[in-house]
Coordinates of C-alpha atoms and ligand atoms in Angstrom, one line a residue:
M218 CA 154.8 288.9 -48.1
T219 CA 155.4 285.6 -46.4
S220 CA 153.8 285.0 -43.0
F221 CA 155.5 282.6 -40.6
I222 CA 153.6 280.4 -38.1
L223 CA 155.3 278.5 -35.4
R224 CA 153.3 275.3 -34.8
K225 CA 153.6 272.0 -33.0
G226 CA 152.5 269.2 -35.3
A227 CA 153.3 265.9 -36.9
V228 CA 155.4 266.5 -40.0
E229 CA 153.8 263.5 -41.9
R230 CA 150.3 265.0 -41.3
T231 CA 151.1 268.6 -42.2
G232 CA 149.0 269.7 -45.1
T233 CA 151.3 272.3 -46.6
D234 CA 152.2 272.0 -50.3
A235 CA 155.8 271.1 -49.4
V236 CA 157.8 270.0 -46.4
V237 CA 161.5 270.7 -45.9
V238 CA 163.7 268.3 -43.9
G239 CA 167.5 268.3 -43.2
V240 CA 169.9 265.5 -44.2
L241 CA 172.9 265.0 -41.9
S242 CA 176.0 263.4 -43.2
T243 CA 177.1 260.8 -40.6
D244 CA 179.8 258.1 -40.5
K245 CA 177.0 255.6 -41.2
G246 CA 175.7 257.5 -44.2
P247 CA 173.0 260.1 -44.6
R248 CA 170.4 260.5 -41.9
L249 CA 167.4 262.8 -41.6
A250 CA 168.0 265.5 -39.1
P251 CA 166.0 266.0 -35.9
G252 CA 162.5 267.4 -36.7
A253 CA 162.1 264.9 -39.5
E254 CA 161.4 261.8 -37.4
G255 CA 157.9 261.5 -38.8
V256 CA 159.3 261.4 -42.3
T257 CA 161.9 258.7 -41.4
E258 CA 159.1 256.7 -40.0
A259 CA 156.6 257.2 -42.9
Y260 CA 159.2 256.2 -45.5
G261 CA 160.6 253.3 -43.4
R262 CA 162.8 251.1 -45.5
K263 CA 162.2 253.2 -48.6
L264 CA 164.2 256.1 -47.2
K265 CA 167.7 254.7 -47.6
P266 CA 167.4 253.8 -51.3
L267 CA 165.6 257.1 -52.0
L268 CA 168.5 259.1 -50.5
S269 CA 171.1 257.1 -52.4
M270 CA 169.1 257.4 -55.7
L271 CA 169.0 261.1 -55.2
D272 CA 172.7 261.1 -54.5
L273 CA 172.1 262.9 -51.2
S274 CA 175.0 262.4 -48.8
G275 CA 174.0 265.3 -46.6
K276 CA 176.7 267.7 -47.8
P277 CA 175.8 271.4 -47.3
G278 CA 174.4 272.9 -50.5
Q279 CA 172.8 269.6 -51.7
A280 CA 169.0 269.7 -52.3
A281 CA 166.4 267.5 -53.9
T282 CA 162.7 267.8 -54.3
V283 CA 160.6 264.7 -54.6
P284 CA 156.9 264.0 -54.9
T285 CA 155.7 262.1 -51.9
G286 CA 153.0 260.1 -53.7
G287 CA 150.9 260.1 -50.5
T288 CA 153.6 258.9 -48.2
L289 CA 153.2 262.3 -46.5
K290 CA 150.2 264.5 -46.5
A291 CA 152.3 267.2 -48.2
A292 CA 152.7 266.7 -52.0
V293 CA 156.4 267.5 -52.1
L294 CA 159.3 266.6 -49.9
V295 CA 162.4 268.9 -50.0
L296 CA 165.6 267.3 -48.7
V297 CA 168.5 269.6 -47.9
G298 CA 172.1 268.8 -46.9
M299 CA 173.2 270.0 -43.5
G300 CA 176.7 268.6 -43.1
P301 CA 177.7 266.6 -40.1
E302 CA 176.1 268.5 -37.3
V303 CA 173.2 270.6 -36.2
T304 CA 174.3 274.1 -35.5
G305 CA 172.6 277.5 -36.0
T306 CA 174.9 278.0 -39.0
S307 CA 174.1 274.6 -40.6
V308 CA 170.3 275.2 -40.1
R309 CA 170.5 278.7 -41.5
R310 CA 172.4 277.5 -44.6
A311 CA 170.1 274.6 -45.2
A312 CA 167.0 276.7 -44.9
G313 CA 168.5 279.2 -47.3
V314 CA 169.2 276.4 -49.9
A315 CA 165.6 275.1 -49.3
A316 CA 164.1 278.5 -50.0
R317 CA 165.7 278.4 -53.5
S318 CA 164.7 274.8 -54.2
V319 CA 161.0 275.4 -53.7
S320 CA 159.0 277.4 -56.2
N321 CA 155.3 277.7 -56.8
A322 CA 154.3 276.3 -53.5
A323 CA 151.6 278.4 -51.7
S324 CA 152.6 277.0 -48.3
V325 CA 155.7 275.2 -46.9
A326 CA 156.5 273.6 -43.6
L327 CA 160.0 273.6 -42.3
A328 CA 160.7 270.4 -40.3
L329 CA 164.3 271.3 -39.5
P330 CA 165.9 271.0 -36.1
S331 CA 164.1 273.4 -33.8
G332 CA 165.0 272.2 -30.3
D333 CA 166.2 275.5 -29.1
P334 CA 165.2 279.1 -29.9
A335 CA 168.5 279.8 -31.7
L336 CA 167.7 277.1 -34.2
V337 CA 164.2 278.5 -34.8
R338 CA 165.8 281.9 -35.5
A339 CA 168.3 280.3 -37.8
A340 CA 165.6 278.5 -39.8
V341 CA 163.5 281.6 -40.2
E342 CA 166.4 283.8 -41.1
G343 CA 167.9 281.2 -43.5
W344 CA 164.6 280.7 -45.3
S345 CA 163.8 284.4 -45.7
L346 CA 167.3 285.5 -46.5
G347 CA 168.0 282.6 -48.9
G348 CA 164.9 283.3 -50.9
Y349 CA 165.8 287.0 -51.4
S350 CA 165.9 288.4 -54.9
F351 CA 166.2 292.0 -56.1
D352 CA 163.8 292.6 -59.0
T353 CA 162.9 296.2 -58.6
Y354 CA 164.5 296.9 -61.9
R355 CA 163.0 294.0 -63.8
T356 CA 160.0 294.7 -66.1
R357 CA 158.7 291.3 -65.4
R358 CA 158.6 290.3 -61.8
S359 CA 157.8 286.9 -60.6
D360 CA 156.6 286.4 -57.1
D361 CA 156.6 282.7 -56.5
R362 CA 157.5 282.9 -52.8
P363 CA 155.2 280.9 -50.6
G364 CA 152.7 283.0 -48.7
E365 CA 152.8 280.8 -45.7
V366 CA 155.7 279.2 -43.9
V367 CA 154.9 276.9 -41.0
V368 CA 157.9 276.3 -38.7
L369 CA 157.3 273.0 -37.0
C370 CA 158.5 273.0 -33.4
E371 CA 157.8 270.9 -30.4
D372 CA 158.0 274.0 -28.1
A373 CA 155.9 276.2 -30.4
R374 CA 154.0 277.6 -27.4
K375 CA 156.9 278.6 -25.3
A376 CA 157.6 282.3 -25.1
E377 CA 161.4 282.0 -25.9
F378 CA 160.4 280.3 -29.1
T379 CA 157.8 282.7 -30.3
Q380 CA 160.1 285.5 -29.4
A381 CA 162.9 283.9 -31.5
L382 CA 160.5 284.0 -34.5
T383 CA 159.7 287.7 -34.0
E384 CA 163.3 288.6 -33.5
A385 CA 164.4 286.7 -36.6
Q386 CA 161.9 288.7 -38.6
V387 CA 163.3 292.0 -37.4
V388 CA 166.8 291.0 -38.3
V389 CA 165.6 289.7 -41.7
D390 CA 163.9 293.0 -42.4
A391 CA 167.1 294.9 -41.6
I392 CA 169.3 292.7 -43.7
T393 CA 166.8 292.8 -46.6
R394 CA 166.7 296.6 -46.6
T395 CA 170.5 296.6 -46.5
R396 CA 170.7 294.4 -49.6
D397 CA 168.1 296.5 -51.4
W398 CA 170.1 299.7 -50.8
V399 CA 173.3 298.0 -51.8
N400 CA 171.8 296.6 -55.0
T401 CA 170.2 299.9 -56.0
P402 CA 172.0 301.4 -59.0
P403 CA 174.5 304.1 -58.0
G404 CA 172.8 306.8 -60.0
D405 CA 169.6 306.2 -58.1
L406 CA 171.2 306.3 -54.6
R407 CA 173.5 309.2 -54.5
P408 CA 174.4 310.8 -51.1
T409 CA 171.4 313.1 -50.8
A410 CA 169.0 310.3 -51.8
F411 CA 170.6 307.9 -49.5
A412 CA 170.4 310.3 -46.6
E413 CA 166.7 311.0 -47.4
A414 CA 166.0 307.2 -47.5
V415 CA 167.4 307.0 -44.0
A416 CA 165.4 310.0 -42.8
A417 CA 162.3 308.6 -44.3
L418 CA 162.8 305.3 -42.5
G419 CA 163.1 307.1 -39.3
K420 CA 159.8 308.9 -39.9
A421 CA 158.0 305.7 -41.0
R422 CA 159.2 304.0 -37.8
K423 CA 158.0 306.9 -35.6
K424 CA 154.6 306.8 -37.3
A425 CA 154.3 303.1 -36.8
L426 CA 155.3 303.6 -33.1
T427 CA 152.7 306.2 -32.4
A428 CA 150.1 304.2 -34.2
T429 CA 150.6 301.2 -31.9
E430 CA 148.5 301.8 -28.8
K431 CA 150.9 300.3 -26.4
P432 CA 154.4 299.9 -27.8
A433 CA 156.2 297.0 -26.1
K434 CA 158.2 298.0 -23.1
G435 CA 161.3 299.9 -23.9
V436 CA 160.6 300.2 -27.7
K437 CA 161.6 303.7 -28.8
G438 CA 162.1 305.5 -32.0
V439 CA 165.4 306.4 -33.7
K440 CA 166.2 310.0 -34.1
V441 CA 167.7 310.8 -37.5
T442 CA 169.8 314.0 -38.1
V443 CA 171.1 314.8 -41.5
L444 CA 174.1 317.2 -41.7
D445 CA 174.3 318.8 -45.1
E446 CA 177.4 320.2 -46.9
Q447 CA 177.1 323.7 -45.2
E448 CA 177.0 322.1 -41.8
L449 CA 179.9 319.8 -42.7
E450 CA 181.8 322.9 -43.8
A451 CA 181.0 324.7 -40.5
R452 CA 182.2 321.7 -38.5
G453 CA 185.4 321.3 -40.5
C454 CA 184.7 317.8 -41.8
G455 CA 187.5 317.9 -44.4
G456 CA 187.5 314.2 -45.0
I457 CA 183.9 313.9 -46.1
L458 CA 184.0 317.2 -48.0
G459 CA 187.3 316.3 -49.6
V460 CA 185.9 313.0 -51.0
G461 CA 182.6 314.5 -52.0
R462 CA 184.0 317.5 -53.8
G463 CA 184.3 315.7 -57.2
S464 CA 180.6 315.0 -57.4
D465 CA 177.8 317.3 -58.2
N466 CA 175.7 315.6 -55.6
P467 CA 176.9 316.9 -52.2
P468 CA 178.0 314.7 -49.3
R469 CA 176.1 314.1 -46.1
L470 CA 176.7 312.9 -42.6
V471 CA 173.7 311.1 -41.1
Q472 CA 173.5 310.6 -37.4
L473 CA 171.1 308.2 -35.7
S474 CA 170.4 308.0 -32.0
Y475 CA 168.5 305.5 -30.1
E476 CA 168.3 306.2 -26.4
P477 CA 166.2 303.7 -24.5
A478 CA 165.4 304.4 -20.8
G479 CA 167.7 302.4 -18.5
A480 CA 170.3 301.6 -21.1
T481 CA 173.1 299.6 -19.6
A482 CA 175.7 300.3 -22.3
H483 CA 176.4 302.8 -25.1
L484 CA 177.5 301.5 -28.5
A485 CA 178.7 303.8 -31.3
L486 CA 178.5 302.6 -34.9
V487 CA 180.2 304.1 -38.0
G488 CA 179.7 302.9 -41.5
K489 CA 181.4 303.8 -44.8
G490 CA 178.8 305.3 -47.2
I491 CA 180.5 305.9 -50.5
T492 CA 177.5 305.6 -52.9
Y493 CA 179.8 305.1 -55.8
D494 CA 183.6 304.7 -55.9
S495 CA 185.1 305.6 -59.3
G496 CA 188.5 306.0 -57.5
G497 CA 188.5 309.7 -58.2
L498 CA 191.5 311.1 -60.0
S499 CA 193.4 307.9 -59.0
I500 CA 190.8 306.3 -61.2
K501 CA 190.0 302.6 -61.1
P502 CA 190.2 300.5 -64.2
G503 CA 186.7 300.2 -65.7
S504 CA 186.3 296.5 -64.8
S505 CA 186.8 297.3 -61.1
M506 CA 184.1 300.0 -61.1
T507 CA 181.2 297.8 -62.1
T508 CA 180.5 296.7 -58.5
M509 CA 181.4 299.9 -56.8
K510 CA 177.7 300.8 -56.0
M511 CA 178.3 298.5 -53.0
D512 CA 180.8 300.9 -51.4
M513 CA 178.0 302.1 -49.1
A514 CA 177.4 298.6 -47.7
G515 CA 178.9 299.6 -44.3
A516 CA 176.7 302.6 -43.9
A517 CA 173.6 300.6 -44.9
A518 CA 174.6 297.9 -42.4
V519 CA 175.1 300.2 -39.4
V520 CA 171.9 302.2 -40.2
N521 CA 169.7 299.1 -40.5
A522 CA 171.3 297.4 -37.5
T523 CA 170.5 300.6 -35.5
F524 CA 166.8 300.4 -36.5
A525 CA 166.7 296.7 -35.7
I526 CA 168.2 297.2 -32.3
A527 CA 165.5 299.9 -31.6
E528 CA 162.8 297.7 -32.9
L529 CA 163.9 294.9 -30.6
G530 CA 163.9 297.3 -27.7
L531 CA 167.4 296.3 -26.6
P532 CA 168.6 298.2 -23.5
V533 CA 171.6 299.7 -25.2
R534 CA 172.0 303.2 -26.3
V535 CA 173.2 303.4 -29.9
T536 CA 174.8 306.4 -31.6
T537 CA 175.4 305.9 -35.3
F538 CA 177.3 307.9 -37.9
A539 CA 177.0 307.2 -41.6
P540 CA 179.2 309.5 -43.8
M541 CA 177.9 309.6 -47.4
A542 CA 179.8 310.8 -50.4
E543 CA 180.2 310.0 -54.1
N544 CA 183.9 309.5 -55.1
M545 CA 183.9 311.1 -58.6
I546 CA 186.0 313.1 -60.9
S547 CA 185.6 316.8 -61.9
G548 CA 187.6 320.0 -62.0
S549 CA 187.0 320.4 -58.3
A550 CA 187.9 316.9 -57.2
T551 CA 190.6 316.4 -54.6
R552 CA 194.0 315.7 -56.1
P553 CA 196.7 313.3 -55.0
G554 CA 198.9 315.7 -53.1
D555 CA 196.2 317.8 -51.5
V556 CA 196.1 318.1 -47.7
L557 CA 192.7 317.8 -45.9
T558 CA 192.0 319.0 -42.4
M559 CA 189.8 316.4 -40.7
Y560 CA 187.1 317.1 -38.1
G561 CA 189.0 317.6 -34.9
G562 CA 191.9 319.2 -36.6
K563 CA 194.4 316.5 -37.8
T564 CA 195.8 317.1 -41.2
V565 CA 196.1 314.3 -43.8
E566 CA 198.0 314.3 -47.1
V567 CA 195.9 312.5 -49.7
L568 CA 198.2 310.4 -51.9
N569 CA 195.6 308.2 -53.6
T570 CA 192.1 309.4 -54.1
D571 CA 190.9 305.8 -54.3
A572 CA 191.7 305.3 -50.6
E573 CA 188.7 307.5 -49.9
G574 CA 186.9 305.4 -47.3
R575 CA 189.4 306.1 -44.5
L576 CA 188.9 309.8 -45.1
V577 CA 185.2 309.9 -44.6
L578 CA 185.4 307.5 -41.7
A579 CA 188.0 309.7 -40.0
D580 CA 185.5 312.6 -39.6
A581 CA 182.8 310.2 -38.5
L582 CA 185.0 308.4 -35.9
V583 CA 185.9 311.6 -34.3
H584 CA 182.2 312.4 -34.0
A585 CA 181.6 309.0 -32.5
R586 CA 184.3 309.5 -30.0
E587 CA 182.7 312.8 -28.9
A588 CA 179.5 310.9 -28.1
K589 CA 181.6 309.1 -25.3
P590 CA 180.3 305.6 -26.0
D591 CA 181.7 302.5 -24.2
V592 CA 182.8 301.1 -27.6
V593 CA 182.9 302.1 -31.2
V594 CA 182.6 299.7 -34.2
D595 CA 183.1 300.8 -37.8
V596 CA 182.0 298.8 -40.8
A597 CA 183.5 299.5 -44.2
T598 CA 184.1 298.0 -47.7
L599 CA 187.6 299.4 -47.1
T600 CA 190.3 297.5 -49.0
G601 CA 190.8 295.1 -51.8
A602 CA 193.8 293.9 -49.7
C603 CA 191.5 292.5 -47.1
M604 CA 189.9 290.3 -49.9
V605 CA 193.3 289.2 -51.0
A606 CA 193.9 288.0 -47.4
L607 CA 190.6 286.5 -46.5
G608 CA 188.7 285.8 -49.7
D609 CA 185.2 287.0 -50.4
R610 CA 183.2 285.4 -47.6
V611 CA 185.1 286.5 -44.5
T612 CA 185.1 289.9 -42.7
G613 CA 188.5 291.2 -41.5
L614 CA 188.3 292.1 -37.9
F615 CA 190.8 294.8 -36.5
G616 CA 190.8 296.7 -33.3
N617 CA 192.7 298.3 -30.4
D618 CA 191.1 296.2 -27.7
D619 CA 191.5 292.4 -27.5
G620 CA 188.4 291.9 -25.3
L621 CA 186.2 293.7 -27.8
V622 CA 187.7 291.8 -30.7
A623 CA 187.1 288.5 -28.9
R624 CA 183.5 289.5 -28.2
I625 CA 182.8 290.4 -31.7
R626 CA 184.1 287.1 -33.0
E627 CA 181.8 285.3 -30.5
V628 CA 178.7 287.2 -31.4
G629 CA 179.5 286.9 -35.1
E630 CA 179.6 283.1 -34.7
R631 CA 176.2 283.2 -33.1
A632 CA 174.8 285.5 -35.8
G633 CA 176.1 283.1 -38.5
E634 CA 178.8 285.4 -39.9
A635 CA 182.4 284.7 -40.4
L636 CA 185.0 287.1 -39.0
W637 CA 188.7 286.6 -38.7
P638 CA 191.1 288.7 -36.5
M639 CA 193.7 290.7 -38.4
P640 CA 196.8 292.5 -36.9
I641 CA 197.8 296.1 -37.0
P642 CA 201.6 295.7 -36.9
E643 CA 203.5 298.4 -35.1
E644 CA 205.3 299.7 -38.1
M645 CA 202.0 300.5 -39.8
G646 CA 201.2 303.1 -37.2
E647 CA 204.7 304.5 -37.6
K648 CA 204.2 304.8 -41.4
V649 CA 200.8 306.5 -41.0
R650 CA 202.4 309.1 -38.7
G651 CA 205.7 309.4 -40.4
N652 CA 205.3 309.1 -44.2
S653 CA 203.8 312.4 -45.1
K654 CA 206.4 315.1 -45.9
I655 CA 204.0 317.9 -45.1
A656 CA 201.0 316.8 -43.0
D657 CA 200.3 315.0 -39.7
L658 CA 199.3 311.7 -41.4
A659 CA 199.9 309.9 -44.7
Q660 CA 196.6 308.6 -46.1
H661 CA 198.2 306.0 -48.3
N662 CA 201.2 303.7 -48.1
S663 CA 203.4 303.8 -51.2
E664 CA 204.0 300.0 -50.8
R665 CA 201.0 297.8 -51.2
W666 CA 201.9 295.1 -48.7
G667 CA 199.5 294.9 -45.7
G668 CA 197.1 297.4 -47.2
A669 CA 194.2 296.4 -45.0
S670 CA 196.3 296.8 -41.9
Y671 CA 197.6 300.2 -43.0
A672 CA 194.1 301.4 -43.5
A673 CA 193.2 300.1 -40.0
A674 CA 196.2 301.9 -38.5
F675 CA 195.1 305.1 -40.2
L676 CA 191.6 304.8 -38.7
R677 CA 193.0 304.1 -35.3
E678 CA 194.6 307.6 -35.2
F679 CA 191.0 309.0 -34.9
V680 CA 189.7 306.9 -32.0
D681 CA 192.5 307.6 -29.4
D682 CA 192.1 305.0 -26.6
L683 CA 188.4 304.5 -27.0
P684 CA 187.8 300.7 -27.4
W685 CA 187.3 300.3 -31.1
A686 CA 186.8 297.6 -33.7
H687 CA 186.9 297.8 -37.4
L688 CA 185.2 295.4 -39.8
D689 CA 186.6 295.4 -43.3
I690 CA 183.7 293.9 -45.3
A691 CA 185.2 294.5 -48.8
G692 CA 184.9 290.8 -49.5
P693 CA 181.6 289.6 -48.0
A694 CA 179.5 292.7 -48.6
Y695 CA 178.8 291.8 -52.2
N696 CA 178.5 288.4 -53.8
E697 CA 179.6 288.5 -57.4
K698 CA 178.9 284.8 -57.9
G699 CA 176.0 282.5 -57.4
A700 CA 173.9 282.2 -54.3
Y701 CA 175.1 279.9 -51.5
G702 CA 173.4 279.0 -48.2
H703 CA 171.4 282.1 -47.1
V704 CA 173.5 284.4 -49.1
P705 CA 172.2 285.6 -52.5
T706 CA 174.0 287.0 -55.4
G707 CA 174.7 290.8 -55.1
G708 CA 174.4 292.7 -51.8
T709 CA 174.5 290.4 -48.8
G710 CA 173.7 292.6 -45.8
V711 CA 176.7 291.3 -44.0
A712 CA 177.5 292.7 -40.5
V713 CA 173.9 293.6 -39.7
A714 CA 173.3 290.3 -37.8
T715 CA 176.6 290.6 -36.0
L716 CA 175.9 294.2 -34.9
V717 CA 172.5 293.3 -33.6
E718 CA 173.9 290.4 -31.7
L719 CA 176.7 292.6 -30.3
A720 CA 174.0 295.0 -29.0
R721 CA 172.1 292.1 -27.5
D722 CA 175.3 290.9 -25.8
L723 CA 176.2 294.4 -24.5
G724 CA 172.8 294.7 -23.0
E725 CA 173.3 291.5 -21.0
R726 CA 176.9 292.0 -20.2
P727 CA 178.2 295.6 -20.4
F728 CA 181.6 296.1 -21.8
R729 CA 184.5 297.0 -19.5
A730 CA 187.7 298.2 -21.2
D731 CA 190.0 295.4 -20.4
S732 CA 193.7 294.6 -20.1
A733 CA 195.6 297.8 -19.5
D734 CA 193.8 299.0 -16.4
E735 CA 193.5 295.7 -14.7
E736 CA 197.2 295.0 -15.3
E737 CA 198.1 298.3 -13.9
L738 CA 195.9 297.7 -10.9
E739 CA 197.6 294.3 -10.4
Q740 CA 201.0 295.8 -10.6
A741 CA 200.1 298.4 -8.2
G742 CA 199.1 295.5 -5.9
Ligands
LIG902 N1 186.0 300.5 -52.1 C1 187.4 300.2 -52.3 C2 187.7 298.8 -51.7 C3 187.1 297.6 -52.4 C4 187.7 296.9 -53.4 C5 185.9 297.1 -51.9 C6 187.1 295.8 -54.0 C7 185.3 296.0 -52.5 C8 185.9 295.4 -53.5 C9 188.3 301.2 -51.7 O1 187.9 302.5 -51.6 C10 189.5 301.2 -52.5 O2 189.5 301.6 -53.6 N2 190.6 300.7 -51.9 C11 191.9 300.7 -52.5 C12 192.9 301.2 -51.5 C13 194.2 301.5 -52.1 C14 194.2 302.6 -53.1 C15 195.2 301.8 -51.0 C16 192.2 299.3 -52.9 O3 191.8 298.3 -52.2 O4 192.8 299.1 -54.0
LIG903 MN1 188.3 303.6 -53.4
LIG904 ZN1 185.9 302.7 -51.7

C-alpha cells in the first residue's frame, strides 16, 4: 500500500529516494516543467547538456533516471516527457510513465506541476494507475512499489488541494478494482461469482461506514440487490436469460442504488456484464476468444463508479443495473433464429448469438427507464466495429440527446479519457424495426457496415425518449499491447473516471433535457 502525502517543500532539499520532474518540449528545446524550479537551479548550466545527453526532448512517453550525485538531496532524479503543455492529461500521463520508471525506491517525491487541484489529482491518479500490475495469479509476486509518495505542492495546506488528493484516491481505488475484475480469468469470475463480488463490496462498504464514528456529511452506503434466474424468469427478462441459457452458471441482474439526502439529480447507469463471450452458437474464431474475459468491463465500470460516487458523497442519486451472463454453447443455448421477449414485452429475433451484449442491455435499460432517472448512460464492450472506426484507445459515444453527449465529452476530457461522438443514421433505426420477418426487432444487421451504429440504434429502442448516452468501450477497455501513460496492459478501467466526473457535474449543474422542448416553446412564442 502506498501512502500519499501532500507537502510544501523545496524539491532540491526533499529527502526521498527519488524525485520526479516533468520535461516540457518547447520551441526553444526541452525545459523542466513548473514544480521543478529547484532542480533547474541546482543543476544550473549542467542541465542542458544532461537533457541532451539523455536524448530528452520532452516528448510524452520519454523517461530517464539519473543519479544526482549530491546535486539534489534525493539520490535519483526521474525525468519524464510531458509534451508541449501542462494539462491534467499531460500530468496524468507523465506521472504514469514515471511510476513505471522507478523501482526499488522506498519513497518518491513528485515535483510535477501542481498549481491547481486538478493537476494534483492528475499526478496522484497517474502515478497510482500507471504503476498498476495484476499479479494475483503469479506464484512469485514482486512488490517494489514505493511505500511513500510525497506530492510537492505550494498550496499543500489549502482545503481544495487536500480534497483533490482524497478524491483522486477514491477514483484510483474504483479503477483498480475494475481492472482486477476485468483481468480475472473468466472461469473464476462467472456470473454468480461476479454478482457475489459486487454484493460483498456493498457489505464491506456498509461495515466501514458504520465503523466510522461520524461519516462525512452526505456519505451513504450503496444498496445492492441481486436478481437470480428465477426472479429474471418472473420478470420476463428474455434478453438476459436468452444469452445466459447456454451456460451452466446462471445469469444475474445486479442493481445498485445510492440515494443521498438532498440529491439534485438522478443518474441511471447500465453496464454490459458478459463474463465470457465465446460467441455462442455463432461461435468466434479461437483467436478472438482469448481476450473475451473483458466483456464484463462495462458492468465493472458502472458498479465501481457507483461506489466511488457514494464514497465521495456526491449529491446525485444513482441507480445502476449490471446484467451478468456467460455467452456459451450447449444443447440449451439460444439459436440464431430464436425469438426472445425482452423485459417490457418487445420481441427480438436473434440472428447472431455473438451480438449478445445488446440483448442483456435491453432488459437492463428498460429497468433503468422504470427508475425514472434524469439521464441514463450505458457502458459496453459492444462492437468490434467501434474499434475499426476509432482504434483501441477511444470510446465511441452515441446518444439521443445532443446536450447529454456534449456534456459527457466535456467531463471525459476533464477525467483524462478520450471519447468521440458517433452517429446513429436514420436508416439504422429503420433496419432495426423493419428487418425481422417475424419479430418486432431484428437483433443483427445482415450487412456489416456501421455495426456500432446499428447496435446503438437497437439499444435506443429500449430507452424511449429518456435522455440516453451509450459508451462503446470495445477498444479502450482492454489494452492488448504494452503500457502507455497511466494505462497498463490488460484491463484499463476505462469509463470509471468519466462517470464519476459526470456525477460530479450533474451534482453542480442538474441536467435539463434540451432541444425539443425549448424549440417547441420558442415556436409557440
Ligand atoms: N464482445 C464483442 C465485441 C468486442 C469485440 C469487444 C472485440 C472487444 C473486442 C461483442 O459481443 C461481439 O461479439 N460483437 C460482434 C457483433 C456482430 C456479431 C454484430 C462483433 O463485433 O463482431
Ligand atoms: Mn459477442
Ligand atoms: Zn460480447
